[in-house]
Amino acid sequence: MWRREEDVTKARVTVIDIAKAAGVSKSTVSLVLQGSSLVNEGTRAKVNAVMRELGYVYNRGAANLRQASAKSRIIGVVVNDLTNSFFAELAVGVDMVVQSAGFVQFLSNTSESIDRQREVVASMREHGISGLIVSPARATDAADFKPLVAAGIPVVVVVRNLPGAKVSSVVSDNQAGMMSAVKHLAELGHKRIAFLGGFPDTAVFDDRLAGYRSGIEAAGLDCQQELVISSAPSRAGGVEAIGKAIVLADKPSAAVCFNDAVAFGVCDGLRARRLEPGSDFAVVGFDDVIEAQAAVPALTTVSVDPQGIGRRGAQLLLKQINAGKAEAETVITAVRLVVRESCGARKSVKIETGL
Amino acid sequence: MWRREEDVTKARVTVIDIAKAAGVSKSTVSLVLQGSSLVNEGTRAKVNAVMRELGYVYNRGAANLRQASAKSRIIGVVVNDLTNSFFAELAVGVDMVVQSAGFVQFLSNTSESIDRQREVVASMREHGISGLIVSPARATDAADFKPLVAAGIPVVVVVRNLPGAKVSSVVSDNQAGMMSAVKHLAELGHKRIAFLGGFPDTAVFDDRLAGYRSGIEAAGLDCQQELVISSAPSRAGGVEAIGKAIVLADKPSAAVCFNDAVAFGVCDGLRARRLEPGSDFAVVGFDDVIEAQAAVPALTTVSVDPQGIGRRGAQLLLKQINAGKAEAETVITAVRLVVRESCGARKSVKIETGL
DNA sequence: TGACAGAATTGGAACGTTCCAAATATTTAA
DNA sequence: TTAAATATTTGGAACGTTCCAATTCTGTCA
């Protein structure tokens, strides 16, 4: 009964241990830690050497106790579905700029649950985040982030904006994107173009629908209510929506979809009715998820660069953190229509060999 | 020049404010915070009410100063490529169990850079993580996590094991997976089966190659060195590898690939030579990434359930955190061959309508 | 009524850092 | 050689919590 594991060095090494070993005061060590120019070069060198030797690890928790929350260098990131490559890319974009600014990222997944979201945000707050980037779960209350900003913690909303909330946001140009999709279909000769999928109670839906309407008008077509069919913004929702569209007395010959998932569902639904997407019915998506390119037929869609959104959002947040407190600001990132096969413009399969 | 924003309540509300307002001592408030059974029901209720009223937010940093690092309830997660849906799924799996255990996840991306990895791990340590889950960057030194475990911080390595490091790990059954892939191809009548892609200096490569060899032997074929062609584990690597395989004097008719990315590259390379994957040459991948199903031809591959690995890893880690300190333990998760089209077993395209 | 047990509460002293005002060492200028 | 200026260093006192030992309440039992 003789325990070998009974380690001699149980306590962790602190700034005081360093001070003692280097023959200076703890204040000096602290100064070195902060890279202050007040300390003599020789002293700095010796202190650093001792730190390395004793294996010192900085205790940020203790430091944060003394400093403002803005200096914790933690930024919280909450997304609604990390499984979706769109959001994974977004998180990577955030991580890139956050990491190179010497911050570290707290990432959580809400799975579109508003309760989960509340929990993780509360938890992040307890941990003293310097700022928050959030792609809000559906039906998030605009006032939900009020306490955060009241406490001086900058918040940046990405992807889905939160009308009414006084926070910064970075969203893609949903309106212009949808408009260009409609324009493209009209140029291909389509006269009846449907808008399929999405939940009508979201800001993104409103924007995309508005873009659809502008596009229809710009093409000199008339905008008919029956051609707008909402559904869940998922593959299943797409199947459902095309099912309703196809039984209309005056059938559409093309559709712009709320997002790529819906577009894939629409393709499924078409094929279930022996119609080939692309040749028999034109479909265009939105988002340009990673699968869009490899699908058959390859999906024509509006590409939004989620990683760019992540980067922009993080930059905006860091700016606000450094500025102490900045105004709410909105940035809209550009999108671009990428024409593949599902709209019927190109027939042949092009193999894109990965580089 | 009259600033309205000059808030009256600048200081944050602390446990002492609560104590004062509730007419008890800070110790009592602390007891309530910890859900101690020592405190009277009435007192607890009043304290809780006051907390809500004053908008108290717990300061975990301060608490951690007093308590062991094991109680910080932060667990660090580092992956090498979040863009890859495999790792995104893994992170989601971790998040699920970590979150429901009341922990919060620090997630970072190393982009396969060993320096980045060192940085983020150091940063996480400074923040006082209770444990670490890491999918190590290539060429990670087994001794790299030594200081962590010496400091009593449990580490679980996932996906890629680190032979020699005395840490727990959760990896998929690479050997059995590869073996079943080879067996399947052999049953389809293939006599010359190549092993394509992957870097030979990794543990995962060794495991998969070993599985390949066992499979070849089990099928009564002979194992020829020229049929093992390594390359970068990427799409480009796959193109390169099949390029070398196809010029062999005695050509293979099928290949198992190091992973799905390589398999896609192999398909690209075949087509560039007017060979159709599936009918002219059988290819099977490994991982079952999300694109495998939607590709043309749909990829036959070994499915590994990254989310499951994430969950298992998190469970293992939490167990060790709670136990104070547990032995290093290795768990190997099961894999399963999913037969699609690229191996030539099934010719027809099946539309899988999303549910 | 007093003594005692148990329940509930409480005042410090940590924890590891930063910050401030003040002290000391070193140069420079006269 | 000395005063002034500059460069460097330094003790406390925070920060917001937890923990310990000690205290004050309740009843309860003799």
XYZ file of C-alpha atoms in Angstrom, chain A residues 7 12 57-62 64-65 67 69 72-74 82-83 85 88-89 91-92 95-96 99-100 104-109 116 119-120 123-127 150 235-236 239 268-269 271-272 290-291 294-296 307 351-355, chain B residues 7 12 57-62 64-65 67 69 72-74 82-83 85 88-89 91-92 95-96 99-100 104-109 116 119-120 123-127 150 235-236 239 268-269 271-272 290-291 294-296 307 351-355:
118
model
C 3.528 13.513 -6.769
C 0.907 24.681 -9.893
C 1.353 28.366 -17.393
C -0.512 31.629 -17.385
C -3.790 31.649 -15.508
C -6.180 33.662 -17.586
C -8.994 33.159 -15.128
C -7.120 35.003 -12.444
C -9.761 38.172 -16.028
C -10.840 38.695 -12.486
C -9.469 43.031 -15.974
C -14.392 41.075 -19.755
C -10.734 37.583 -21.758
C -9.913 36.969 -25.424
C -12.672 34.430 -25.720
C -22.710 22.460 -37.617
C -23.539 19.309 -39.562
C -21.323 22.342 -44.275
C -19.026 24.522 -40.679
C -17.436 26.766 -43.287
C -17.168 28.604 -38.229
C -13.882 28.053 -39.992
C -11.847 30.808 -36.433
C -9.319 32.047 -38.958
C -7.263 32.842 -33.985
C -4.820 35.111 -35.744
C -9.906 31.684 -28.869
C -13.280 30.404 -29.959
C -16.069 28.903 -27.897
C -18.233 27.070 -30.405
C -21.671 25.654 -29.782
C -24.392 24.089 -31.759
C -30.401 25.307 -26.235
C -28.424 27.896 -22.398
C -25.245 28.127 -24.368
C -22.956 29.599 -20.239
C -20.704 31.627 -22.481
C -21.533 34.710 -20.549
C -20.574 33.045 -17.306
C -17.261 32.237 -18.857
C -26.318 46.117 -22.068
C -35.142 18.242 -48.754
C -38.468 16.871 -47.615
C -40.541 17.320 -52.343
C -36.326 14.209 -56.146
C -39.978 15.098 -56.523
C -37.958 12.438 -60.847
C -40.582 10.628 -58.832
C -20.686 21.521 -51.108
C -22.927 18.837 -52.571
C -21.342 16.847 -57.319
C -25.083 16.251 -57.596
C -26.761 14.928 -60.721
C -16.453 31.389 -44.904
C -15.920 16.479 -64.816
C -14.110 18.864 -62.574
C -10.958 17.151 -61.524
C -9.986 18.250 -58.075
C -6.678 20.038 -57.944
C -25.181 54.038 -17.594
C -21.495 44.066 -12.429
C -24.450 36.350 -13.728
C -22.139 33.779 -12.226
C -18.457 34.438 -12.633
C -16.868 31.123 -13.404
C -13.428 32.648 -13.637
C -13.512 33.682 -10.024
C -12.132 28.467 -10.907
C -9.530 30.407 -9.050
C -11.408 25.272 -7.310
C -9.209 22.948 -12.975
C -13.987 24.652 -14.955
C -16.451 22.673 -17.050
C -14.676 23.633 -20.226
C -13.587 21.444 -39.728
C -14.366 22.061 -43.391
C -17.762 17.127 -42.892
C -17.748 18.634 -38.346
C -19.848 15.587 -37.512
C -17.484 17.936 -33.283
C -21.244 17.727 -33.199
C -20.879 18.761 -28.374
C -23.964 16.643 -27.778
C -23.390 20.001 -23.553
C -25.834 17.729 -21.847
C -19.024 23.859 -22.711
C -16.821 23.266 -25.706
C -13.777 25.188 -26.850
C -13.371 24.252 -30.489
C -10.373 24.966 -32.649
C -9.177 24.103 -36.058
C -1.219 25.938 -34.806
C -0.741 27.262 -29.956
C -4.348 26.362 -29.493
C -4.226 28.706 -25.146
C -6.774 26.206 -23.971
C -4.573 25.284 -21.084
C -4.304 28.889 -20.038
C -8.040 29.024 -20.016
C 1.185 15.464 -16.025
C -8.596 14.173 -54.344
C -5.460 15.265 -56.162
C -5.661 11.241 -59.421
C -11.645 11.551 -61.844
C -8.447 9.976 -63.061
C -12.645 9.168 -66.451
C -9.819 11.287 -67.759
C -21.606 13.106 -46.942
C -20.844 13.494 -50.647
C -24.721 11.860 -53.973
C -21.711 11.339 -56.216
C -21.898 9.730 -59.645
C -20.514 11.497 -34.722
C -32.988 7.990 -56.145
C -33.110 8.260 -52.416
C -35.816 10.741 -51.664
C -35.052 12.651 -48.529
C -37.429 11.970 -45.728
